[in-house]
Short mmCIF file of C-alpha atoms in Angstrom, two decimals:
data_model
loop_
_atom_site.label_atom_id
_atom_site.label_comp_id
_atom_site.label_asym_id
_atom_site.label_seq_id
_atom_site.Cartn_x
_atom_site.Cartn_y
_atom_site.Cartn_z
CA MET Y 364 -89.35 -11.70 41.69
CA ALA Y 365 -89.31 -10.54 45.29
CA THR Y 366 -90.74 -7.57 47.13
CA ILE Y 367 -87.97 -5.58 48.79
CA GLU Y 368 -87.95 -2.50 51.00
CA VAL Y 369 -85.58 0.36 50.18
CA GLY Y 370 -85.69 3.28 52.61
CA GLY Y 371 -89.31 2.59 53.48
CA ILE Y 372 -90.46 2.10 49.89
CA SER Y 373 -91.59 -1.25 48.51
CA ARG Y 374 -90.05 -2.29 45.21
CA GLN Y 375 -89.71 -5.38 43.10
CA ALA Y 376 -86.34 -7.05 42.58
CA SER Y 377 -85.30 -10.12 40.65
CA LEU Y 378 -83.71 -12.99 42.59
CA VAL Y 379 -82.39 -14.73 39.48
CA LEU Y 380 -78.79 -13.84 40.45
CA LEU Y 381 -79.33 -14.70 44.10
CA PRO Y 382 -81.54 -17.78 44.13
CA ASP Y 383 -80.75 -18.64 47.76
CA ALA Y 384 -82.14 -15.40 49.21
CA ALA Y 385 -85.01 -15.95 51.62
CA ALA Y 386 -87.70 -13.76 53.16
CA GLY Y 387 -86.21 -11.44 55.78
CA ASP Y 388 -82.69 -11.36 54.30
CA TYR Y 389 -80.90 -8.08 53.64
CA VAL Y 390 -79.63 -7.91 50.07
CA LEU Y 391 -77.52 -5.61 47.90
CA VAL Y 392 -79.63 -4.59 44.90
CA HIS Y 393 -78.16 -3.34 41.65
CA ALA Y 394 -80.43 -2.12 38.85
CA GLY Y 395 -83.40 -4.18 39.97
CA PHE Y 396 -81.48 -7.38 40.69
CA ALA Y 397 -80.42 -8.68 44.11
CA ILE Y 398 -76.70 -9.46 43.77
CA SER Y 399 -75.46 -10.34 47.25
CA LEU Y 400 -76.62 -11.09 50.77
CA VAL Y 401 -75.68 -8.58 53.47
CA ASP Y 402 -74.22 -10.60 56.31
CA LYS Y 403 -75.29 -9.08 59.65
CA GLN Y 404 -72.74 -11.09 61.60
CA GLU Y 405 -69.91 -9.84 59.37
CA ALA Y 406 -71.14 -6.25 59.77
CA LEU Y 407 -71.05 -6.64 63.56
CA GLU Y 408 -67.59 -8.19 63.47
CA THR Y 409 -66.22 -5.36 61.30
CA LEU Y 410 -67.56 -2.80 63.78
CA GLN Y 411 -66.27 -4.77 66.76
CA LEU Y 412 -62.82 -5.01 65.20
CA MET Y 413 -62.78 -1.29 64.59
CA SER Y 414 -63.83 -0.33 68.09
CA GLU Y 415 -61.14 -2.60 69.51
CA LEU Y 416 -58.60 -0.98 67.22
CA LEU Y 417 -59.64 2.50 68.28
CA ALA Y 418 -59.76 1.61 71.96
CA GLU Y 419 -56.27 0.15 71.75
CA PHE Y 420 -55.07 3.32 70.05
CA GLU Y 421 -56.62 5.56 72.64
CA GLY Y 422 -55.48 3.31 75.48
CA ARG Y 423 -59.00 2.72 76.65
CA PRO Y 424 -60.91 -0.52 77.19
CA ALA Y 425 -62.52 -1.99 74.11
CA ASP Y 426 -66.02 -0.95 75.06
CA GLY Y 427 -65.07 2.74 75.41
CA GLU Y 428 -65.96 3.63 71.81
CA ALA Y 429 -68.25 0.71 71.14
CA PRO Y 430 -70.89 1.33 68.50
CA THR Y 431 -74.49 1.55 69.58
CA GLY Y 432 -75.22 -1.60 67.60
CA GLY Y 433 -78.61 -0.26 66.56
CA ALA Y 434 -81.18 -2.14 64.50
CA MET M 1332 -86.42 -1.97 58.71
CA PRO M 1333 -83.21 -0.01 58.20
CA VAL M 1334 -80.11 -1.80 56.99
CA PRO M 1335 -78.41 -3.28 60.05
CA TYR M 1336 -75.77 -1.11 61.75
CA ILE M 1337 -75.69 1.37 58.88
CA ASP M 1338 -75.54 4.31 61.29
CA ASP M 1339 -72.44 2.88 62.91
CA PHE M 1340 -70.66 2.95 59.55
CA ARG M 1341 -71.42 6.69 59.44
CA SER M 1342 -70.65 7.38 63.11
CA PRO M 1343 -68.76 10.68 63.61
CA ALA M 1344 -66.99 9.24 66.68
CA MET M 1345 -65.80 6.29 64.65
CA VAL M 1346 -64.67 8.57 61.80
CA ARG M 1347 -62.71 10.80 64.22
CA GLY M 1348 -61.05 7.78 65.80
CA LEU M 1349 -60.13 6.24 62.46
CA LEU M 1350 -58.75 9.54 61.16
CA ALA M 1351 -56.53 9.88 64.22
CA ARG M 1352 -55.36 6.30 63.76
CA LEU M 1353 -54.73 6.89 60.04
CA HIS M 1354 -52.69 10.05 60.67
CA ASP M 1355 -50.64 8.13 63.21
CA ALA M 1356 -50.04 5.17 60.88
CA ALA M 1357 -49.27 7.34 57.85
CA ALA M 1358 -46.62 9.29 59.77
CA GLY M 1359 -44.49 6.16 59.60
CA LEU M 1360 -44.65 5.90 55.80
CA GLY M 1361 -41.35 6.52 54.10
CA THR M 1362 -42.73 7.88 50.83
CA PRO M 1363 -46.15 9.30 49.95
CA LEU M 1364 -48.75 6.62 49.27
CA ARG M 1365 -50.64 6.71 45.96
CA VAL M 1366 -53.95 4.90 46.33
CA MET M 1367 -56.20 4.44 43.32
CA GLU M 1368 -59.91 3.87 43.84
CA VAL M 1369 -61.51 2.01 40.96
CA CYS M 1370 -65.19 2.53 41.56
CA GLY M 1371 -67.33 5.52 40.66
CA THR M 1372 -69.36 5.13 43.83
CA HIS M 1373 -66.16 5.35 45.90
CA THR M 1374 -65.09 8.44 43.93
CA MET M 1375 -68.38 10.12 44.78
CA ALA M 1376 -68.32 9.01 48.44
CA ILE M 1377 -64.74 10.28 48.91
CA SER M 1378 -65.65 13.69 47.49
CA ARG M 1379 -69.04 13.98 49.18
CA HIS M 1380 -67.69 13.17 52.64
CA GLY M 1381 -64.63 15.40 52.27
CA ILE M 1382 -62.31 12.45 52.84
CA ARG M 1383 -59.60 13.77 50.51
CA ARG M 1384 -59.13 16.83 52.72
CA ALA M 1385 -59.35 14.99 56.04
CA ILE M 1386 -56.78 12.26 55.46
CA PRO M 1387 -53.01 12.73 55.90
CA ASP M 1388 -51.25 14.78 53.20
CA ASN M 1389 -48.98 11.89 52.32
CA ILE M 1390 -51.89 9.71 51.18
CA GLU M 1391 -52.95 10.68 47.67
CA LEU M 1392 -56.29 9.38 46.43
CA ILE M 1393 -56.35 8.92 42.67
CA SER M 1394 -59.60 8.21 40.86
CA GLY M 1395 -59.29 5.38 38.40
CA PRO M 1396 -61.45 4.02 35.57
CA GLY M 1397 -64.41 3.05 37.75
CA CYS M 1398 -67.23 4.98 36.12
CA PRO M 1399 -69.03 2.77 33.56
CA VAL M 1400 -70.13 5.59 31.30
CA CYS M 1401 -66.73 7.28 31.43
CA VAL M 1402 -64.70 4.29 30.28
CA THR M 1403 -67.02 3.65 27.32
CA SER M 1404 -65.19 4.65 24.16
CA ASN M 1405 -66.60 7.19 21.74
CA ARG M 1406 -66.57 4.44 19.13
CA ASP M 1407 -69.09 2.42 21.15
CA ILE M 1408 -71.21 5.50 21.85
CA ASP M 1409 -71.20 6.48 18.17
CA ALA M 1410 -72.08 2.92 17.11
CA PHE M 1411 -75.05 2.79 19.47
CA ILE M 1412 -76.31 6.19 18.30
CA GLU M 1413 -76.07 5.00 14.67
CA MET M 1414 -78.16 1.93 15.56
CA VAL M 1415 -80.87 4.13 17.00
CA ASP M 1416 -81.54 5.24 13.42
CA ALA M 1417 -82.70 1.75 12.41
CA PRO M 1418 -86.35 1.91 11.27
CA GLY M 1419 -88.70 1.81 14.26
CA ALA M 1420 -85.89 1.24 16.74
CA ILE M 1421 -86.31 1.94 20.43
CA ALA M 1422 -83.04 2.65 22.24
CA THR M 1423 -82.93 1.83 25.94
CA THR M 1424 -80.16 2.98 28.25
CA PHE M 1425 -79.30 3.80 31.83
CA GLY M 1426 -79.82 7.52 32.42
CA ASP M 1427 -76.17 8.50 32.74
CA MET M 1428 -75.47 7.75 29.09
CA LEU M 1429 -78.11 10.09 27.69
CA ARG M 1430 -76.04 13.28 27.94
CA VAL M 1431 -72.64 11.85 27.06
CA PRO M 1432 -71.53 13.51 23.84
CA GLY M 1433 -70.41 11.24 21.01
CA THR M 1434 -68.23 12.39 18.13
CA ARG M 1435 -71.02 14.04 16.13
CA THR M 1436 -73.95 13.92 18.51
CA GLY M 1437 -75.15 12.42 21.78
CA LEU M 1438 -78.19 10.33 22.64
CA ALA M 1439 -80.00 13.38 24.02
CA GLU M 1440 -79.56 15.19 20.69
CA ALA M 1441 -80.64 12.07 18.81
CA ARG M 1442 -83.79 12.06 20.91
CA GLY M 1443 -84.28 15.74 20.11
CA ARG M 1444 -84.17 14.81 16.41
CA GLY M 1445 -86.99 12.35 16.98
CA ALA M 1446 -85.20 9.11 17.84
CA ASP M 1447 -87.03 6.98 20.41
CA VAL M 1448 -84.53 6.88 23.29
CA ARG M 1449 -85.83 5.68 26.64
CA ILE M 1450 -84.12 5.67 30.02
CA VAL M 1451 -84.53 2.51 32.04
CA TYR M 1452 -83.60 1.83 35.65
CA SER M 1453 -83.25 -1.91 35.12
CA LEU M 1454 -82.99 -4.50 32.36
CA LEU M 1455 -86.38 -5.66 33.59
CA ASP M 1456 -87.82 -2.39 32.25
CA ALA M 1457 -86.07 -2.85 28.89
CA LEU M 1458 -87.60 -6.34 28.59
CA ASP M 1459 -91.05 -4.89 29.35
CA ILE M 1460 -90.59 -2.35 26.55
CA ALA M 1461 -89.68 -5.20 24.19
CA ARG M 1462 -92.79 -7.17 25.24
CA ILE M 1463 -95.08 -4.22 24.60
CA ASN M 1464 -93.46 -3.36 21.24
CA ARG M 1465 -93.01 -6.76 19.64
CA GLU M 1466 -92.87 -5.35 16.10
CA ARG M 1467 -90.07 -2.87 16.88
CA PRO M 1468 -86.40 -3.58 17.62
CA VAL M 1469 -85.55 -2.66 21.23
CA ILE M 1470 -81.81 -2.15 21.70
CA PHE M 1471 -80.21 -1.88 25.14
CA PHE M 1472 -76.82 -0.18 25.57
CA GLY M 1473 -74.87 -2.62 27.75
CA VAL M 1474 -72.19 -0.64 29.58
CA GLY M 1475 -70.69 -1.26 32.99
CA PHE M 1476 -68.66 -3.83 34.84
CA GLU M 1477 -69.24 -7.22 36.45
CA THR M 1478 -72.03 -5.77 38.59
CA THR M 1479 -74.23 -4.93 35.62
CA ALA M 1480 -73.18 -7.62 33.14
CA PRO M 1481 -74.96 -10.48 34.99
CA THR M 1482 -78.22 -8.52 34.93
CA VAL M 1483 -77.83 -8.08 31.16
CA ALA M 1484 -77.01 -11.78 30.82
CA ALA M 1485 -80.16 -12.65 32.76
CA SER M 1486 -82.23 -10.47 30.42
CA LEU M 1487 -80.75 -12.14 27.32
CA LEU M 1488 -81.61 -15.57 28.71
CA GLN M 1489 -85.11 -14.37 29.49
CA ALA M 1490 -85.51 -12.88 26.00
CA ARG M 1491 -84.41 -16.15 24.40
CA ASP M 1492 -86.71 -18.26 26.57
CA GLU M 1493 -89.68 -15.97 25.89
CA GLY M 1494 -88.97 -15.72 22.18
CA LEU M 1495 -88.52 -11.93 22.38
CA SER M 1496 -86.75 -11.81 19.02
CA ASN M 1497 -86.95 -8.00 18.92
CA PHE M 1498 -84.72 -7.56 22.01
CA TYR M 1499 -81.06 -6.72 21.34
CA VAL M 1500 -78.06 -5.73 23.42
CA TYR M 1501 -75.13 -3.65 22.23
CA CYS M 1502 -72.45 -5.08 24.46
CA ALA M 1503 -69.68 -2.75 25.70
CA HIS M 1504 -69.20 -4.40 29.09
CA LYS M 1505 -65.80 -4.29 30.76
CA LEU M 1506 -63.99 -6.41 33.34
CA VAL M 1507 -62.22 -4.82 36.31
CA PRO M 1508 -59.29 -7.17 37.11
CA PRO M 1509 -57.66 -6.96 33.62
CA ALA M 1510 -57.83 -3.14 33.85
CA LEU M 1511 -56.17 -3.21 37.28
CA GLU M 1512 -53.40 -5.39 35.87
CA ALA M 1513 -52.92 -2.96 32.98
CA LEU M 1514 -52.79 -0.03 35.42
CA SER M 1515 -50.34 -1.95 37.64
CA THR M 1516 -47.81 -2.15 34.86
CA ALA M 1517 -48.22 1.46 33.68
CA ALA M 1518 -44.93 2.82 35.01
CA ARG M 1519 -45.87 6.50 34.82
CA LEU M 1520 -48.75 5.97 37.25
CA GLU M 1521 -46.74 4.47 40.11
CA ILE M 1522 -49.79 3.19 41.96
CA ASP M 1523 -48.93 1.85 45.42
CA ALA M 1524 -52.30 0.39 46.38
CA PHE M 1525 -55.82 -0.27 45.11
CA LEU M 1526 -59.07 0.49 46.89
CA CYS M 1527 -61.16 -2.16 45.16
CA PRO M 1528 -64.85 -1.79 44.30
CA GLY M 1529 -67.50 -3.21 46.64
CA HIS M 1530 -70.31 -4.20 44.31
CA VAL M 1531 -68.14 -5.57 41.49
CA SER M 1532 -66.40 -7.66 44.15
CA ALA M 1533 -69.73 -8.94 45.45
CA ILE M 1534 -69.98 -10.67 42.06
CA ILE M 1535 -66.38 -11.61 41.22
CA GLY M 1536 -65.18 -12.28 44.78
CA ALA M 1537 -62.03 -11.23 46.60
CA ARG M 1538 -59.91 -13.93 44.95
CA ALA M 1539 -60.25 -12.23 41.57
CA TYR M 1540 -57.64 -9.66 42.70
CA ASP M 1541 -55.04 -12.24 43.71
CA PRO M 1542 -52.98 -11.72 40.50
CA VAL M 1543 -52.81 -7.95 41.15
CA ALA M 1544 -51.42 -8.51 44.63
CA ALA M 1545 -49.32 -11.59 43.93
CA LYS M 1546 -47.98 -10.85 40.45
CA HIS M 1547 -47.68 -7.08 40.65
CA GLY M 1548 -47.06 -6.69 44.39
CA ILE M 1549 -49.80 -4.11 44.86
CA PRO M 1550 -51.91 -4.28 48.05
CA CYS M 1551 -55.68 -4.47 47.50
CA VAL M 1552 -58.50 -3.77 49.95
CA ILE M 1553 -62.13 -4.24 48.97
CA SER M 1554 -64.06 -1.43 50.59
CA GLY M 1555 -67.63 -0.58 51.48
CA PHE M 1556 -69.11 2.82 50.68
CA GLU M 1557 -69.64 4.54 54.03
CA PRO M 1558 -67.03 6.96 55.44
CA VAL M 1559 -66.03 4.48 58.13
CA ASP M 1560 -65.59 1.76 55.49
CA ILE M 1561 -63.30 3.90 53.35
CA LEU M 1562 -61.16 5.13 56.24
CA GLN M 1563 -60.76 1.65 57.65
CA SER M 1564 -59.80 0.37 54.19
CA LEU M 1565 -57.15 3.10 53.86
CA LEU M 1566 -55.79 2.14 57.26
CA MET M 1567 -55.59 -1.50 56.14
CA LEU M 1568 -53.69 -0.42 53.01
CA VAL M 1569 -51.24 1.72 55.02
CA ARG M 1570 -50.62 -1.22 57.33
CA GLN M 1571 -49.92 -3.55 54.40
CA VAL M 1572 -47.50 -1.08 52.83
CA SER M 1573 -45.78 -0.37 56.17
CA SER M 1574 -45.18 -4.04 56.76
CA GLY M 1575 -44.09 -4.71 53.16
CA VAL M 1576 -47.04 -6.96 52.41
CA ALA M 1577 -49.13 -7.10 49.23
CA ALA M 1578 -52.31 -9.05 49.85
CA VAL M 1579 -56.01 -8.92 49.06
CA GLU M 1580 -58.08 -7.98 52.11
CA THR M 1581 -61.82 -7.48 52.36
CA GLN M 1582 -63.02 -4.66 54.58
CA TYR M 1583 -66.51 -4.96 53.04
CA SER M 1584 -66.96 -8.47 54.38
CA ARG M 1585 -70.66 -7.93 55.03
CA GLY M 1586 -71.28 -7.84 51.26
CA VAL M 1587 -68.34 -9.66 49.65
CA ARG M 1588 -67.41 -13.35 49.91
CA PRO M 1589 -64.06 -14.80 48.81
CA ASP M 1590 -65.75 -16.45 45.81
CA GLY M 1591 -68.22 -13.66 45.16
CA ASN M 1592 -71.56 -14.73 43.72
CA PRO M 1593 -70.89 -17.95 41.77
CA ALA M 1594 -74.48 -18.14 40.45
CA ALA M 1595 -74.18 -14.68 38.91
CA MET M 1596 -70.71 -15.41 37.49
CA GLN M 1597 -71.91 -18.65 35.93
CA LEU M 1598 -74.92 -16.93 34.39
CA MET M 1599 -72.73 -14.10 33.05
CA LEU M 1600 -70.25 -16.51 31.45
CA SER M 1601 -73.01 -18.62 29.92
CA VAL M 1602 -74.08 -15.61 27.83
CA PHE M 1603 -70.82 -13.69 27.39
CA GLU M 1604 -67.24 -14.62 26.64
CA SER M 1605 -64.21 -12.48 27.34
CA SER M 1606 -62.85 -10.38 24.50
CA ASP M 1607 -60.48 -7.51 23.89
CA ALA M 1608 -62.03 -4.17 24.73
CA GLU M 1609 -61.31 -0.52 24.08
CA TRP M 1610 -61.35 1.66 27.21
CA ARG M 1611 -61.47 5.42 27.06
CA GLY M 1612 -58.13 6.56 28.44
CA LEU M 1613 -56.56 3.12 28.62
CA GLY M 1614 -56.95 2.04 25.03
CA ASN M 1615 -57.25 -1.60 24.04
CA ILE M 1616 -56.74 -4.10 26.88
CA PRO M 1617 -56.65 -7.80 25.95
CA GLU M 1618 -59.44 -9.95 27.41
CA SER M 1619 -60.83 -7.00 29.37
CA GLY M 1620 -64.31 -6.94 27.90
CA LEU M 1621 -67.30 -9.16 27.27
CA ALA M 1622 -68.81 -10.21 23.94
CA ILE M 1623 -72.11 -11.97 23.32
CA ARG M 1624 -71.64 -15.70 22.69
CA GLU M 1625 -72.55 -17.21 19.32
CA GLU M 1626 -75.65 -18.95 20.69
CA PHE M 1627 -77.15 -15.56 21.58
CA ALA M 1628 -76.08 -13.97 18.28
CA ALA M 1629 -79.72 -13.32 17.31
CA HIS M 1630 -79.91 -10.79 20.18
CA ASP M 1631 -76.53 -9.17 19.49
CA ALA M 1632 -77.07 -5.63 18.20
CA ALA M 1633 -73.50 -5.48 16.83
CA ARG M 1634 -74.30 -8.45 14.55
CA ALA M 1635 -77.86 -7.40 13.67
CA PHE M 1636 -77.25 -3.72 12.90
CA GLU M 1637 -74.01 -3.15 11.08
CA VAL M 1638 -72.82 0.43 11.30
CA ASP M 1639 -69.73 2.25 10.11
CA VAL M 1640 -68.13 4.48 12.74
CA SER M 1641 -64.68 4.77 11.19
CA TRP M 1642 -65.11 8.55 11.64
CA SER M 1643 -65.29 8.21 15.41
CA ARG M 1644 -62.77 10.16 17.51
CA GLU M 1645 -62.29 11.40 21.08
CA PRO M 1646 -63.49 14.92 22.01
CA SER M 1647 -60.82 17.59 21.48
CA GLY M 1648 -59.51 19.53 24.46
CA CYS M 1649 -61.06 17.09 26.95
CA ILE M 1650 -58.48 15.21 29.04
CA CYS M 1651 -60.95 12.59 30.28
CA GLY M 1652 -58.52 9.85 29.25
CA GLN M 1653 -55.82 11.20 31.56
CA ILE M 1654 -58.36 11.75 34.36
CA LEU M 1655 -59.49 8.12 34.10
CA THR M 1656 -55.96 6.80 34.49
CA GLY M 1657 -55.06 9.17 37.32
CA VAL M 1658 -52.38 10.98 35.30
CA ASN M 1659 -54.22 14.27 35.79
CA LYS M 1660 -56.79 15.65 38.24
CA PRO M 1661 -59.91 17.51 37.00
CA PRO M 1662 -58.57 21.02 37.82
CA ASP M 1663 -55.63 20.27 35.48
CA CYS M 1664 -58.04 20.33 32.53
CA PRO M 1665 -58.34 23.72 30.80
CA LEU M 1666 -62.05 23.02 30.26
CA PHE M 1667 -62.88 22.09 33.87
CA SER M 1668 -65.60 24.41 35.23
CA ARG M 1669 -65.04 26.78 32.29
CA GLY M 1670 -66.14 25.19 29.02
CA CYS M 1671 -67.18 21.97 30.77
CA THR M 1672 -69.76 21.86 33.58
CA PRO M 1673 -72.48 19.37 34.58
CA GLU M 1674 -74.97 21.57 32.68
CA HIS M 1675 -72.81 21.63 29.54
CA PRO M 1676 -70.47 18.64 29.73
CA VAL M 1677 -67.76 18.15 27.12
CA GLY M 1678 -66.64 14.73 28.29
CA PRO M 1679 -68.24 11.79 30.11
CA CYS M 1680 -66.34 12.37 33.38
CA MET M 1681 -68.42 15.54 33.85
CA VAL M 1682 -71.70 13.93 32.77
CA SER M 1683 -71.93 10.86 34.91
CA SER M 1684 -73.10 11.00 38.51
CA GLU M 1685 -70.09 8.73 39.14
CA GLY M 1686 -67.62 10.75 37.09
CA THR M 1687 -64.48 12.16 38.66
CA CYS M 1688 -64.95 15.64 37.14
CA ALA M 1689 -68.57 15.75 38.33
CA ALA M 1690 -67.44 14.72 41.84
CA TYR M 1691 -64.80 17.47 41.92
CA PHE M 1692 -67.20 20.04 40.48
CA GLN M 1693 -69.93 19.28 43.01
CA TYR M 1694 -67.88 18.81 46.16
CA GLU M 1695 -64.27 19.89 45.80
CA ILE M 1696 -64.30 22.99 43.65
CA GLN M 1697 -63.67 25.31 46.59
CA THR M 1698 -60.35 23.60 47.23
CA ALA M 1699 -59.43 23.17 43.59
CA GLU M 1700 -56.80 25.53 42.27
CA LEU M 1701 -58.73 27.43 39.66
#
C-alpha cells in the first residue's frame, strides 16, 4: 500500500497492479488501485505539439500560444 | 502537488485554438463524421464541457456502451439481487449499481426490505468487510471493464492467500475491444471513428485496438479526459479520415503505453478467462466477457449461490439498449425527462453518473428537442 495525494487529501492506494511505482511518481488511480504512471515528459510533449500546431494554423511562431507549463 | 500541466489541458486559449483548427479541418470532410466515444467518463466530459455544441455540425458524437453499470444486463442484476437473499449475506457494490432497477426490484429496494447491501469505493473495502464478518458470505458485484477487472482479480488472489473463504465475486466483467469489433460490423450504425477510452487503455494498451483499425478500417484515437484532450483527439480523427488512413493513435500518451500495463493484464488473466457475455443493448458477444477460472471457483458467487432468473427481462418502454449502441439519442426516448429522471430512473443510462441519459439530463437538456 502507498500513501497518495488526491487534490490535497492523503489517501491509501494499492500498488499491486503497478509494482514499479516509486515515491514521487504521479499515478492514475482507479477504485483504490494505482493502474498507470503519468509520464510528465509525455504530457509536456503533447502540449508542445499542440501549441506548434496552433501556431502554424494562426501563422505565428511556435511560442505565441505556448502553455504556461505550470507545476 | 497538483498533477503536472493539468491546467494547460483545460486552457481556454488552447480550447479556442483547437476549435478553430477543428472547424477548419472538418470543412474539408466530404460526408459528416460519426464518432463514437466508448467511455462513460468521456460521455460526461463531452456533455459537461459543452463540446457537442462547440464542435463543427458535421461531426456527430455518438455515445457508445462505455458505462459499466449501463451495459450490465438485467439478468446479471437480477441474479445478484437473488444472491443477496442468501442467509446472512452481505452484498457489496460500487455506488452506481444501487439504484439500477432490475426486473422485479433493485438493490436499493432490496436494502429497504432488510437486505445488507453496502456501497464500497474499492475492492479493498469489500475485503475488509469480509475480514470483519468471517462467518457471513460477502458477495461483490463485479461489473466494469478492463480498468476494474484487475482490481477484482487482485482481491480474489488476496482472498485466496488469506483464506477468506467467505469472500465471493459475481463476475459480470466485460472487455472493450470485442465490443468495438461488434459495433464496427453493425451496418446500421455506420461508425466512422472511435474515441477510445483512456483508463481502459492504460491497462490493455494501444495495440489492443489494432484489429479494429486494421480489420475494420476504423480510425481509433485514445483520448484523455480534459477538454483539450478530447478536441485534439477529434482533430486527429478528422485528419486520419481526411487522408484515408485507419490507424490507432494515442493522444493520451501521458497515461497510456503501447503495451498498457502488462503486470495488471497478467494478474487479470491469471484469475479470469474470456467468455461469452451478454451486453445490454448489444446482446451476446462471443469472448467479450470474463469468467472466474476453475482454480478460484470457491470464490465464484455464480457457482456457490445458484439462482433461477429465467423470469428476467429488460424494462419496458426504456430504450437504453438503443442509446448504448448509438442508434438513438436520449431525447428520442418517450420516457426521457418525463417518466425517467435521475431522481426516478427507469433504466441504467439515467442512473449512472456515467450514463448517457444522465449526461444529457444534467448538461444538455436545454438544447434537447423536448
